[in-house]
Coordinates of C-alpha atoms in Angstrom, one line a residue:
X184 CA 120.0 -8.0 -59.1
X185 CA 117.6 -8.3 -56.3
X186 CA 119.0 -7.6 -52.7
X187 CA 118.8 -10.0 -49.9
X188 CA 116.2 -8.5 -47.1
X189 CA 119.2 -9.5 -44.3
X190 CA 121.6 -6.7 -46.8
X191 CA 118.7 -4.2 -46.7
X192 CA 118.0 -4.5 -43.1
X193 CA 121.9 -4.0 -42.5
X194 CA 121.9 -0.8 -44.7
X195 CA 118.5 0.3 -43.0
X196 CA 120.7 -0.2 -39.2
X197 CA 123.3 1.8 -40.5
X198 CA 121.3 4.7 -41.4
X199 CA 119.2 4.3 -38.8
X200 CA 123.0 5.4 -37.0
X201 CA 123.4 7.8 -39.6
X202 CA 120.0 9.6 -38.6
X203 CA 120.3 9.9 -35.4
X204 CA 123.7 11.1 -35.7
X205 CA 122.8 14.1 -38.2
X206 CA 119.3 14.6 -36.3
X207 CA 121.8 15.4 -33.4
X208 CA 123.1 18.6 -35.4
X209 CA 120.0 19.5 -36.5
X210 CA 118.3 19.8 -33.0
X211 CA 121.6 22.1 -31.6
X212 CA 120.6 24.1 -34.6
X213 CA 116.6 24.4 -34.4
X214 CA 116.5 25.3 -30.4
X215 CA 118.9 28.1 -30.3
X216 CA 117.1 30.9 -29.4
X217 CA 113.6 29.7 -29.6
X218 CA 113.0 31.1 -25.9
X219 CA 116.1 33.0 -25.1
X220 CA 117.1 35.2 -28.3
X221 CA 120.9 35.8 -27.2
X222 CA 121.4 31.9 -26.8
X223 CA 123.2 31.8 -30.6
X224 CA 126.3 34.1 -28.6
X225 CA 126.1 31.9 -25.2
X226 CA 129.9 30.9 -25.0
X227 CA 130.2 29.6 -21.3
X228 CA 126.9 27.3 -19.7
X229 CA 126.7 26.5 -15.8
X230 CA 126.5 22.9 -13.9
X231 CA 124.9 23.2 -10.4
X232 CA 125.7 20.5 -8.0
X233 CA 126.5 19.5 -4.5
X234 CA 130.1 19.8 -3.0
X235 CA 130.1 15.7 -2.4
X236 CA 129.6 15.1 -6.8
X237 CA 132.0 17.9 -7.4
X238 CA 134.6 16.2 -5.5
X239 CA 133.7 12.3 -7.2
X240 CA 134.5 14.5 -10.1
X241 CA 137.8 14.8 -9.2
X242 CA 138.0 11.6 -7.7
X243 CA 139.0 10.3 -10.9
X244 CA 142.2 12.1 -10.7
X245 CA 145.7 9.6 -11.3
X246 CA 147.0 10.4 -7.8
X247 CA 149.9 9.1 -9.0
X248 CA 151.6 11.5 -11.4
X249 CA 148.8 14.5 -9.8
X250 CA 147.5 14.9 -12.8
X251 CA 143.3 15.6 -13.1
X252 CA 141.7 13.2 -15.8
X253 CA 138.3 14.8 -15.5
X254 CA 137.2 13.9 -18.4
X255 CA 133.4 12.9 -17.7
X256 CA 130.2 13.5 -17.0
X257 CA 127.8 11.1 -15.2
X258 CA 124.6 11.6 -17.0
X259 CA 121.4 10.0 -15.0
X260 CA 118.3 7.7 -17.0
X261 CA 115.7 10.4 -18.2
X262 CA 113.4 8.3 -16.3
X263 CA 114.2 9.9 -13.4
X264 CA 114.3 13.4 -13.9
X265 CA 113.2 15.9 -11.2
X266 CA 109.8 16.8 -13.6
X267 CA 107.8 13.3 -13.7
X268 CA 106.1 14.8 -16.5
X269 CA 108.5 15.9 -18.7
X270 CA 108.6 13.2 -21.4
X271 CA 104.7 13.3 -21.2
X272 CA 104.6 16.7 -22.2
X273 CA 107.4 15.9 -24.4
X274 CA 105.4 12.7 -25.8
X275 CA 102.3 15.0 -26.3
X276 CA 104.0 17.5 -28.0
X277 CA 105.2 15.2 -30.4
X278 CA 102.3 13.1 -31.1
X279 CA 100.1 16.4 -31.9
X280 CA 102.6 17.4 -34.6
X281 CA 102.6 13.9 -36.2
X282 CA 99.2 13.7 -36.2
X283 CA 98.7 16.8 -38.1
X284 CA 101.4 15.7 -40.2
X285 CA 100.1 12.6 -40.9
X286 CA 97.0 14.3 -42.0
X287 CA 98.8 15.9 -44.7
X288 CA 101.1 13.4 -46.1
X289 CA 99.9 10.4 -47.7
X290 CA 100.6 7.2 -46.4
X291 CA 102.8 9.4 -44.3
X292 CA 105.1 7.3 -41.7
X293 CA 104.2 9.2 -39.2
X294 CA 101.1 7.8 -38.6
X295 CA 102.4 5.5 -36.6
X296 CA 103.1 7.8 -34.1
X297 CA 100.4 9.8 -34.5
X298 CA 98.4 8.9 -31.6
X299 CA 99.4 9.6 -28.3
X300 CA 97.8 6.3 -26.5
X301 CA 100.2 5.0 -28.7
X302 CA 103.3 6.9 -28.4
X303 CA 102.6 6.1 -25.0
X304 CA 102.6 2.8 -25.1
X305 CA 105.6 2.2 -27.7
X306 CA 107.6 4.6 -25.7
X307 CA 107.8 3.1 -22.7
X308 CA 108.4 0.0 -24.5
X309 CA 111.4 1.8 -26.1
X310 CA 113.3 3.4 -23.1
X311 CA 113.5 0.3 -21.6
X312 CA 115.2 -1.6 -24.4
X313 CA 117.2 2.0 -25.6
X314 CA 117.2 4.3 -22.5
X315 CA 118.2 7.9 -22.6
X316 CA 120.6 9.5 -20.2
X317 CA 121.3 13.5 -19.1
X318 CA 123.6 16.0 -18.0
X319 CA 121.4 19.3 -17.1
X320 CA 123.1 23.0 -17.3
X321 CA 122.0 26.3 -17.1
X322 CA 122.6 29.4 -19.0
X323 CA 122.4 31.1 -15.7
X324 CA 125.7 32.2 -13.7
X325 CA 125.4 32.5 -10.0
X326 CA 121.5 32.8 -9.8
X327 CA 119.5 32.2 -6.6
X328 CA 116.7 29.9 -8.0
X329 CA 119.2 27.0 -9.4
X330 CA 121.0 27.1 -5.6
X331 CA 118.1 26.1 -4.6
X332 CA 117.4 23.7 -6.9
X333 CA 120.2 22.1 -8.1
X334 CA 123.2 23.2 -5.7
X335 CA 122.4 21.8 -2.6
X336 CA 120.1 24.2 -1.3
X337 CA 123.1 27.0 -1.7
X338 CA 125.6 24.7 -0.2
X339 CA 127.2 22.9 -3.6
X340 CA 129.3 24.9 -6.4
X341 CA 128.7 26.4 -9.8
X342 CA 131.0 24.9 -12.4
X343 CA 131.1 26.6 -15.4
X344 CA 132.4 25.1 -18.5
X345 CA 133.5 26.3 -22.2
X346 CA 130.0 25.3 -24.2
X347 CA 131.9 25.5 -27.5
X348 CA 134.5 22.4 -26.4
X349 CA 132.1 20.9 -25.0
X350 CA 130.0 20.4 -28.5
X351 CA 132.9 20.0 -30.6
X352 CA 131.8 17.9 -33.0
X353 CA 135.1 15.9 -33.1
X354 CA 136.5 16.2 -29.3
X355 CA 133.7 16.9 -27.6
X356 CA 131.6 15.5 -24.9
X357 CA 129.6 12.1 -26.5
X358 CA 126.0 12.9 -26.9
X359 CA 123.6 15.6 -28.6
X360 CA 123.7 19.5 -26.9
X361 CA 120.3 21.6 -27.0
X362 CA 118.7 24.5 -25.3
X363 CA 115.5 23.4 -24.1
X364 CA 112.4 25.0 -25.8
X365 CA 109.8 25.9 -23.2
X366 CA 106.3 26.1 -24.0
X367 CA 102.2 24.8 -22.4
X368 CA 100.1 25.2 -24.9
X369 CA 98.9 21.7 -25.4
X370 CA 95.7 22.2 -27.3
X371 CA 95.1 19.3 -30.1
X372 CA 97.0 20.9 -33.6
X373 CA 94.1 21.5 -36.4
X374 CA 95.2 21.6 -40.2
X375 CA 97.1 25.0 -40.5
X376 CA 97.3 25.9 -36.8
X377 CA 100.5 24.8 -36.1
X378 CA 102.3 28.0 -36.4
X379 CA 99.9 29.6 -34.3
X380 CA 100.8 27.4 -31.5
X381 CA 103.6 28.0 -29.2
X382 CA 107.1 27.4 -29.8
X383 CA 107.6 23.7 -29.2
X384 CA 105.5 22.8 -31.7
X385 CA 107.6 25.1 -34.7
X386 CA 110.9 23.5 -33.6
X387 CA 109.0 19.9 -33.3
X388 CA 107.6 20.3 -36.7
X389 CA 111.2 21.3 -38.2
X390 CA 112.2 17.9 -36.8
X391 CA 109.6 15.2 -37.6
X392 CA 109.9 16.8 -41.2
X393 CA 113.7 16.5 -40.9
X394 CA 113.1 12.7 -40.0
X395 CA 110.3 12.2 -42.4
X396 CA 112.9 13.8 -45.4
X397 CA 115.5 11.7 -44.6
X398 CA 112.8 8.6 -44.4
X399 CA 112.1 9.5 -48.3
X400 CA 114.9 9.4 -49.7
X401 CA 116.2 6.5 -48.1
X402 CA 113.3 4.7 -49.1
X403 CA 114.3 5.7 -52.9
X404 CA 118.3 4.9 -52.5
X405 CA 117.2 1.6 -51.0
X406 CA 114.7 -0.2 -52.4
X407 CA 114.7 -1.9 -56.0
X408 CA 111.6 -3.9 -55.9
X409 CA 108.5 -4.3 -54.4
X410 CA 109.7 -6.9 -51.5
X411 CA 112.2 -4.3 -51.0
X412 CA 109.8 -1.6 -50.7
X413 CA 107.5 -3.8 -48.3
X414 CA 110.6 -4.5 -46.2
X415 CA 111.0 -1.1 -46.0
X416 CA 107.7 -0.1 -44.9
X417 CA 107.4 -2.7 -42.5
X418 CA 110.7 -1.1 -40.7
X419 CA 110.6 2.3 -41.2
X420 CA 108.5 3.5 -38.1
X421 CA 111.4 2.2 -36.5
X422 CA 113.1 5.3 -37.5
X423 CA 111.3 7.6 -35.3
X424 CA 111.5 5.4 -32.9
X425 CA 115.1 5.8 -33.3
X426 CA 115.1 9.3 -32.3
X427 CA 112.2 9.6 -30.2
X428 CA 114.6 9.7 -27.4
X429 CA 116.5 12.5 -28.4
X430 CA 113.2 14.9 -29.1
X431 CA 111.2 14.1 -26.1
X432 CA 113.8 15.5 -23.8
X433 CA 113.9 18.7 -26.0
X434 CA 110.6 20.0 -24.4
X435 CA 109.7 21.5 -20.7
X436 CA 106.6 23.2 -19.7
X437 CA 106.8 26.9 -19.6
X438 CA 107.1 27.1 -15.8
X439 CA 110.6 26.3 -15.8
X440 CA 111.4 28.8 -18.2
X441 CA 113.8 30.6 -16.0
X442 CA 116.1 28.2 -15.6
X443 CA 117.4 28.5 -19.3
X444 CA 118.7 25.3 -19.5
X445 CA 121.0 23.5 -21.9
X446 CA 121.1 19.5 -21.7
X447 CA 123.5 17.1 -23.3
X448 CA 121.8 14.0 -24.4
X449 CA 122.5 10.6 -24.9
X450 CA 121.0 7.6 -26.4
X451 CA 122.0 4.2 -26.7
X452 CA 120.8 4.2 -30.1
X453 CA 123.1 6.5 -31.4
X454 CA 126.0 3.7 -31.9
X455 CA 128.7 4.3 -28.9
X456 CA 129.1 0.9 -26.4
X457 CA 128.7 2.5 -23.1
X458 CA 128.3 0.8 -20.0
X459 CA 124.7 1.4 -17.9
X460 CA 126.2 1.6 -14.5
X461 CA 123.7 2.0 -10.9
X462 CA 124.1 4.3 -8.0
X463 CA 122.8 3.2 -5.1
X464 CA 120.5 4.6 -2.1
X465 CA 118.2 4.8 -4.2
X466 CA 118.7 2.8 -7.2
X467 CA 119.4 4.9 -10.4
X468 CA 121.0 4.4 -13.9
X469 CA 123.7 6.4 -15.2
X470 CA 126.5 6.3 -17.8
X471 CA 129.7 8.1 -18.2
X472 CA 129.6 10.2 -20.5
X473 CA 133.6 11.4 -21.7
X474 CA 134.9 13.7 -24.0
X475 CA 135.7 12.5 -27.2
X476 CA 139.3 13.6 -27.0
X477 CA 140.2 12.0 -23.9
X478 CA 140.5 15.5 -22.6
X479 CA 139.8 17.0 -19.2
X480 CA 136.5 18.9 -19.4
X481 CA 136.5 22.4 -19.9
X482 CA 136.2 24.1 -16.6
X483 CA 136.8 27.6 -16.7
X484 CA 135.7 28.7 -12.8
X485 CA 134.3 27.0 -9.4
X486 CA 131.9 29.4 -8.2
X487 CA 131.2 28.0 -4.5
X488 CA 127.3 28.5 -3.1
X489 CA 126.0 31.1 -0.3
X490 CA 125.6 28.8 2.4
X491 CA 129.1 28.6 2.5
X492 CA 129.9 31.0 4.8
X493 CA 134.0 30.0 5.0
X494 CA 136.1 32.4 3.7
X495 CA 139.1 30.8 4.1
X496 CA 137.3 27.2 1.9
X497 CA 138.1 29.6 -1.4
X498 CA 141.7 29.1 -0.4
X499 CA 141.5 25.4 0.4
X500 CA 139.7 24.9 -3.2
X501 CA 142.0 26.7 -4.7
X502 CA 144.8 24.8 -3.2
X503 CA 143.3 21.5 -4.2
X504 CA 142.5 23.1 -8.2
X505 CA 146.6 24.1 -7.6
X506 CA 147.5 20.6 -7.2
X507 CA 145.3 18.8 -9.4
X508 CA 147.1 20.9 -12.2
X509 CA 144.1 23.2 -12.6
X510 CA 145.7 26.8 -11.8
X511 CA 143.6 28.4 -15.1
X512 CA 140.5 27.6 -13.0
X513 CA 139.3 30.6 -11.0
X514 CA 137.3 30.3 -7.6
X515 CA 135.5 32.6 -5.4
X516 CA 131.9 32.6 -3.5
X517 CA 128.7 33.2 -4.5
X518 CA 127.4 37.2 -4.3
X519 CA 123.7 35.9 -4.3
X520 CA 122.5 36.8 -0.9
X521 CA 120.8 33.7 0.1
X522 CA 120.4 32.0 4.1
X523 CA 119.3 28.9 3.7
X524 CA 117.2 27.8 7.0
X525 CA 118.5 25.6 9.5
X526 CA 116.9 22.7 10.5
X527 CA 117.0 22.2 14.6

C-alpha cells in the first residue's frame, strides 16, 4: 500500500532527529586526538571566565534551603563568536569535501552543498531559522594565554569540571561535546588529495560520509514507489542541512591551536524546546543549556586568576563554596606569573 507523502515527510522529520542525534556521537568520536594525541585520556577540561559570570552562576542558587542548583551553562549564538571567521573557514572546509565527494558519488546528495557560494548563501539562511549556541573550554589548566583571553584579562577564575559527567550520554549536559580540529590549509580538494590535506578535511570527510550512509539507507527503508522516491529526493538536502550546524563549529584555523579547546554544541535542530533568551549591552542570544539529570555541574576546583593579588579572597571563596554546599570544590590562586597593566 502506497504511503501518504504527509506519513513519509513525518518519518523523514523523525530521522532527521535521529541523525543529528547519532551524528552527535560520531563527531565526539572522530576529533579526539586529531591535534592533541593524549586528548582520548583528558578526564577534567577548563572554563575561563570573569568573576561577575562566575558568580550569575551561582546566582541560581535556592537561597532558601542554601542549597547550589548550578546546573547550567549559558551557551552564546555561534554568530557571535570571538573569530568572525570561524564558520567561514568552517563553511569552506566543508564545501571542499562535498565537492570532491560529489565528484565521486553519483547523483550524490551532496551536490547540493557542494559549492561554497552556495553553502554560503543556504547557511545563513539556516542559522537564522535553526541557530547554534556554545559553551567554549580548554584542555589547558592554569595557562597564561586563556587569562588573557577568556578570564578577564587575569582577573576572572578557572573552573574546572569532570568532562566525563559532563558527556554522559544520559545525565549529561544537553548538546554535542567535541575537541576542535585545527587546521589552514584551504586549497580546493582534487580527486584523491584529500588525505594529503590537513586534518580537518580527514575528520570532515568521516562525517559527510557518515551523513551521506545514513542518507542511503533511509532512502531504501523509506520509499516504496517512485512518488516516494521523488519526495525523498526533493527533501533529502535537508539533511545536511540538519547538521550543518553541528560541523561548522568543529573547525578553527591553526593559529588558535594552543588553546586546545573542547566546545559543547547545541542546535535547535536536535529536538529539545529550549528558550532563545537576550543579554543586553550589547544585544546577544543565548540559551540555557542544563544537565540532563537536573544535577549541579560537575565542578571539581575554582582556580582564581593572577591579577588577583588578595590572599585572603581564597578564604572568602571558599567560605561562599562552604555555604553553597560545595566543600568538595577546592580553591586556590593562579601560579602563572602574569601583571596585567593598569590603565591610568
Amino acid at each position: 500500500m502506497r504511503q501518504h507523502p504527509n506519513s513519509i515527510s513525518e518519518r523523514i522529520a523523525a530521522s532527521v532527529r535521529d541523525l543529528v542525534g547519532s551524528t552527535s556521537e560520531t563527531i565526539r568520536l572522530a576529533t579526539i586526538g586529531v591535534n592533541v594525541p593524549d586528548q582520548s585520556d583528558r578526564k577534567t577540561i577548563y572554563h575561563y571566565t570573569s568573576f561577575r559570570s562566575f558568580r550569575r552562576m551561582l546566582a541560581s542558587s535556592d537561597v532558601v534551603s542554601n542549597h547550589l542548583t548550578l546546573n547550567e551553562f549559558w551557551a552564546t549564538s555561534t554568530r557571535y563568536l570571538n573569530d568572525i571567521q570561524e564558520f567561514e573557514f568552517g563553511m569552506s572546509v566543508i564545501s571542499r569535501v562535498a565537492t570532491h565527494m560529489a565528484a565521486t558519488r553519483a547523483g550524490s546528495d551532496l551536490k547540493s552543498i557542494a559549492h561554497k557560494d552556495e553553502l554560503t548563501a543556504k547557511s545563513v539562511d539556516f542559522t537564522s531559522r535553526n541557530s547554534s549556541y556554545c559553551v567554549s573550554f580548554s584542555g589547558k589548566q592554569d595557562d597564561l594565554s586563556q587569562w588573557r583571553a577568556y578570564g578577564d584579562d587575569g582577573a576572572g577564575v578557572c573552573l574546572e569540571f569532570d568532562l566525563e559527567s559532563l558527556l554522559h550520554s544520559s545525565n549529561g549536559l544537553v548538546g554535542t561535546g567535541f575537541w576542535v580540529v585545527y587546521g589552514g590549509d584551504l586549497r580546493e580538494a582534487k580527486a584523491g588529495e584529500i588525505d594529503t590535506l590537513g586534518p580537518e578535511y580527514r575528520v570532515a570527510r568521516k562525517l559527510l560520509e557518515y551523513v551521506a550512509l545514513h542518507i542511503d539507507s533511509l532512502r531504501n527503508s523509506t520509499c516504496s514507489t517512485e512518488a516516494d522516491l521523488e519526495l525523498f529526493n526533493l527533501l533529502a538536502p535537508g539533511f545536511f542541512w540538519a547538521v550543518w550546524a553541528l560541523l561548522a563549529p568543529l573547525f578553527k584555523h591553526e593559529a588558535f591551536k594552543d588553546e586546545e579547546e573542547f566546545r559543547i554544541v547545541y542546535s535547535t535542530v536536535q529536538g529539545s524546546s529550549i528558550p532563545i533568551e537576550y543579554r543586553p549591552e550589547p544585544l546577544v542570544p543565548f540559551v540555557r543549556l542544563p544537565m540532563a539529570s537536573g544535577e549541579r555541574l560537575p565542578l571539581r576546583s575554582v582556580t582564581l586568576g593572577p591579577a588577583n593579588e588578595r590572599q585572603h579572597l581564597v578564604g572568602d571563596v571558599r567560605r561562599m563554596l562552604d555555604q553553597l554546599g560545595l566543600d568538595d570544590v577546592s580553591v586556590r590562586l593562579s601560579r602563572a606569573p602574569y601583571a596585567p597593566k593598569r590603565h591610568t
